[in-house]
């Protein structure tokens, strides 16, 4: 896959995630997030091109559900996922969380 610049900046986090791929359920940690992507590590292996659903326990929030994400890259037990399907309300909550994370880090919001 050719290199491409991400359309959204990733914000560092450390929160638990449960993901489902086929009949398997994995547990892991989300290490960073953006409005359209996630970096996570987990105990059930994923392959590039697979789709999965996510239940993410965001910092100081209840969990959010991502109906579908596709695996874009794999490095050992770390995975880069692109969000494919998410409810509008969940998207708004993610925007709020990301803005707060950026403000807490002292970065400027583009």
PDB file of C-alpha atoms in Angstrom:
ATOM      1  CA  UNK A   1       0.000   0.000   0.000  1.00  0.00           C
ATOM      2  CA  UNK A   2       1.503   3.378  -0.942  1.00  0.00           C
ATOM      3  CA  UNK A   3       2.266   5.980   1.713  1.00  0.00           C
ATOM      4  CA  UNK A   4      -0.454   8.559   2.267  1.00  0.00           C
ATOM      5  CA  UNK A   5      -0.832  11.440   4.695  1.00  0.00           C
ATOM      6  CA  UNK A   6      -3.570  10.964   7.264  1.00  0.00           C
ATOM      7  CA  UNK A   7      -6.432  13.431   6.911  1.00  0.00           C
ATOM      8  CA  UNK A   8      -6.742  13.777  10.725  1.00  0.00           C
ATOM      9  CA  UNK A   9      -4.091  14.097  13.420  1.00  0.00           C
ATOM     10  CA  UNK A  10      -3.899  11.186  15.867  1.00  0.00           C
ATOM     11  CA  UNK A  11      -4.270  11.917  19.591  1.00  0.00           C
ATOM     12  CA  UNK A  12      -2.527   9.680  22.134  1.00  0.00           C
ATOM     13  CA  UNK A  13      -4.741   7.780  24.589  1.00  0.00           C
ATOM     14  CA  UNK A  14      -4.601   4.561  26.527  1.00  0.00           C
ATOM     15  CA  UNK A  15      -7.995   2.927  26.832  1.00  0.00           C
ATOM     16  CA  UNK A  16      -9.402  -0.577  26.681  1.00  0.00           C
ATOM     17  CA  UNK A  17     -11.041  -1.994  23.586  1.00  0.00           C
ATOM     18  CA  UNK A  18     -13.017  -5.105  22.758  1.00  0.00           C
ATOM     19  CA  UNK A  19     -13.068  -6.016  19.089  1.00  0.00           C
ATOM     20  CA  UNK A  20     -14.882  -8.645  17.060  1.00  0.00           C
ATOM     21  CA  UNK A  21     -13.573 -10.174  13.871  1.00  0.00           C
ATOM     22  CA  UNK A  22     -15.598 -13.048  12.490  1.00  0.00           C
ATOM     23  CA  UNK A  23     -16.507 -15.350  15.378  1.00  0.00           C
ATOM     24  CA  UNK A  24     -13.546 -14.177  17.512  1.00  0.00           C
ATOM     25  CA  UNK A  25     -13.505 -11.559  20.263  1.00  0.00           C
ATOM     26  CA  UNK A  26     -10.280  -9.790  21.164  1.00  0.00           C
ATOM     27  CA  UNK A  27      -9.265  -7.583  24.072  1.00  0.00           C
ATOM     28  CA  UNK A  28      -6.668  -4.878  23.827  1.00  0.00           C
ATOM     29  CA  UNK A  29      -5.642  -1.258  24.178  1.00  0.00           C
ATOM     30  CA  UNK A  30      -6.218   1.743  21.917  1.00  0.00           C
ATOM     31  CA  UNK A  31      -3.004   3.809  21.841  1.00  0.00           C
ATOM     32  CA  UNK A  32      -4.143   6.680  19.636  1.00  0.00           C
ATOM     33  CA  UNK A  33      -7.215   7.809  17.773  1.00  0.00           C
ATOM     34  CA  UNK A  34      -8.504  10.287  15.241  1.00  0.00           C
ATOM     35  CA  UNK A  35     -11.886  10.939  13.697  1.00  0.00           C
ATOM     36  CA  UNK A  36     -11.285   8.191  11.176  1.00  0.00           C
ATOM     37  CA  UNK A  37      -8.658   5.888  12.631  1.00  0.00           C
ATOM     38  CA  UNK A  38      -7.271   3.924  15.547  1.00  0.00           C
ATOM     39  CA  UNK A  39      -4.008   2.331  16.604  1.00  0.00           C
ATOM     40  CA  UNK A  40      -4.557  -0.623  18.873  1.00  0.00           C
ATOM     41  CA  UNK A  41      -2.856  -3.709  20.174  1.00  0.00           C
ATOM     42  CA  UNK A  42      -4.737  -6.855  21.042  1.00  0.00           C
ATOM     43  CA  UNK A  43      -4.728 -10.523  21.843  1.00  0.00           C
ATOM     44  CA  UNK A  44      -6.554 -11.769  18.719  1.00  0.00           C
ATOM     45  CA  UNK A  45      -4.484 -11.341  15.531  1.00  0.00           C
ATOM     46  CA  UNK A  46      -5.836  -9.190  12.702  1.00  0.00           C
ATOM     47  CA  UNK A  47      -4.839  -9.152   9.031  1.00  0.00           C
ATOM     48  CA  UNK A  48      -4.696  -6.281   6.567  1.00  0.00           C
ATOM     49  CA  UNK A  49      -8.053  -5.959   4.827  1.00  0.00           C
ATOM     50  CA  UNK A  50     -10.115  -7.612   7.584  1.00  0.00           C
ATOM     51  CA  UNK A  51     -13.072  -5.726   8.990  1.00  0.00           C
ATOM     52  CA  UNK A  52     -14.031  -5.712  12.643  1.00  0.00           C
ATOM     53  CA  UNK A  53     -16.273  -3.908  15.092  1.00  0.00           C
ATOM     54  CA  UNK A  54     -14.956  -2.073  18.161  1.00  0.00           C
ATOM     55  CA  UNK A  55     -16.248  -1.194  21.602  1.00  0.00           C
ATOM     56  CA  UNK A  56     -13.868   1.427  23.015  1.00  0.00           C
ATOM     57  CA  UNK A  57     -13.870   2.716  26.591  1.00  0.00           C
ATOM     58  CA  UNK A  58     -12.841   6.328  26.017  1.00  0.00           C
ATOM     59  CA  UNK A  59     -11.163   8.358  28.778  1.00  0.00           C
ATOM     60  CA  UNK A  60     -13.802   9.737  31.198  1.00  0.00           C
ATOM     61  CA  UNK A  61     -16.602   8.527  28.889  1.00  0.00           C
ATOM     62  CA  UNK A  62     -18.778   5.514  28.516  1.00  0.00           C
ATOM     63  CA  UNK A  63     -17.890   3.172  25.701  1.00  0.00           C
ATOM     64  CA  UNK A  64     -18.432   4.007  22.046  1.00  0.00           C
ATOM     65  CA  UNK A  65     -19.288   1.486  19.371  1.00  0.00           C
ATOM     66  CA  UNK A  66     -17.699   1.454  15.941  1.00  0.00           C
ATOM     67  CA  UNK A  67     -19.811  -0.758  13.713  1.00  0.00           C
ATOM     68  CA  UNK A  68     -17.054  -1.402  11.168  1.00  0.00           C
ATOM     69  CA  UNK A  69     -13.362  -0.625  10.800  1.00  0.00           C
ATOM     70  CA  UNK A  70     -10.860  -2.029   8.305  1.00  0.00           C
ATOM     71  CA  UNK A  71      -7.313  -3.066   9.157  1.00  0.00           C
ATOM     72  CA  UNK A  72      -4.907  -0.913   7.124  1.00  0.00           C
ATOM     73  CA  UNK A  73      -1.577  -2.066   8.597  1.00  0.00           C
ATOM     74  CA  UNK A  74      -0.130  -4.649  10.977  1.00  0.00           C
ATOM     75  CA  UNK A  75       3.124  -4.551  12.989  1.00  0.00           C
ATOM     76  CA  UNK A  76       3.315  -7.585  15.253  1.00  0.00           C
ATOM     77  CA  UNK A  77       0.367  -7.219  17.654  1.00  0.00           C
ATOM     78  CA  UNK A  78      -0.234  -3.560  16.728  1.00  0.00           C
ATOM     79  CA  UNK A  79      -2.875  -2.615  14.184  1.00  0.00           C
ATOM     80  CA  UNK A  80      -3.896   0.509  12.312  1.00  0.00           C
ATOM     81  CA  UNK A  81      -7.629   0.627  11.647  1.00  0.00           C
ATOM     82  CA  UNK A  82      -9.685   3.009   9.539  1.00  0.00           C
ATOM     83  CA  UNK A  83     -13.262   3.665  10.645  1.00  0.00           C
ATOM     84  CA  UNK A  84     -15.790   2.653   7.992  1.00  0.00           C
ATOM     85  CA  UNK A  85     -19.166   2.817   9.791  1.00  0.00           C
ATOM     86  CA  UNK A  86     -19.972   4.830  12.914  1.00  0.00           C
ATOM     87  CA  UNK A  87     -23.191   6.450  14.098  1.00  0.00           C
ATOM     88  CA  UNK A  88     -23.419  10.245  13.860  1.00  0.00           C
ATOM     89  CA  UNK A  89     -23.778  10.598  17.634  1.00  0.00           C
ATOM     90  CA  UNK A  90     -20.633   8.507  18.184  1.00  0.00           C
ATOM     91  CA  UNK A  91     -18.767  10.646  15.647  1.00  0.00           C
ATOM     92  CA  UNK A  92     -19.789  13.793  17.562  1.00  0.00           C
ATOM     93  CA  UNK A  93     -18.620  12.261  20.843  1.00  0.00           C
ATOM     94  CA  UNK A  94     -15.278  11.392  19.263  1.00  0.00           C
ATOM     95  CA  UNK A  95     -14.898  14.979  18.026  1.00  0.00           C
ATOM     96  CA  UNK A  96     -15.491  16.233  21.571  1.00  0.00           C
ATOM     97  CA  UNK A  97     -13.002  13.781  23.117  1.00  0.00           C
ATOM     98  CA  UNK A  98     -10.327  14.570  20.535  1.00  0.00           C
ATOM     99  CA  UNK A  99     -10.721  18.345  21.013  1.00  0.00           C
ATOM    100  CA  UNK A 100     -10.330  17.858  24.761  1.00  0.00           C
ATOM    101  CA  UNK A 101      -7.225  15.689  24.305  1.00  0.00           C
ATOM    102  CA  UNK A 102      -5.654  18.274  21.985  1.00  0.00           C
ATOM    103  CA  UNK A 103      -6.389  21.091  24.436  1.00  0.00           C
ATOM    104  CA  UNK A 104      -4.930  19.097  27.336  1.00  0.00           C
ATOM    105  CA  UNK A 105      -1.756  18.479  25.335  1.00  0.00           C
ATOM    106  CA  UNK A 106      -1.349  22.196  24.619  1.00  0.00           C
ATOM    107  CA  UNK A 107      -1.423  21.744  20.845  1.00  0.00           C
ATOM    108  CA  UNK A 108      -3.430  24.040  18.631  1.00  0.00           C
ATOM    109  CA  UNK A 109      -6.579  22.754  16.997  1.00  0.00           C
ATOM    110  CA  UNK A 110      -6.368  23.016  13.209  1.00  0.00           C
TER     111      UNK A 110
END
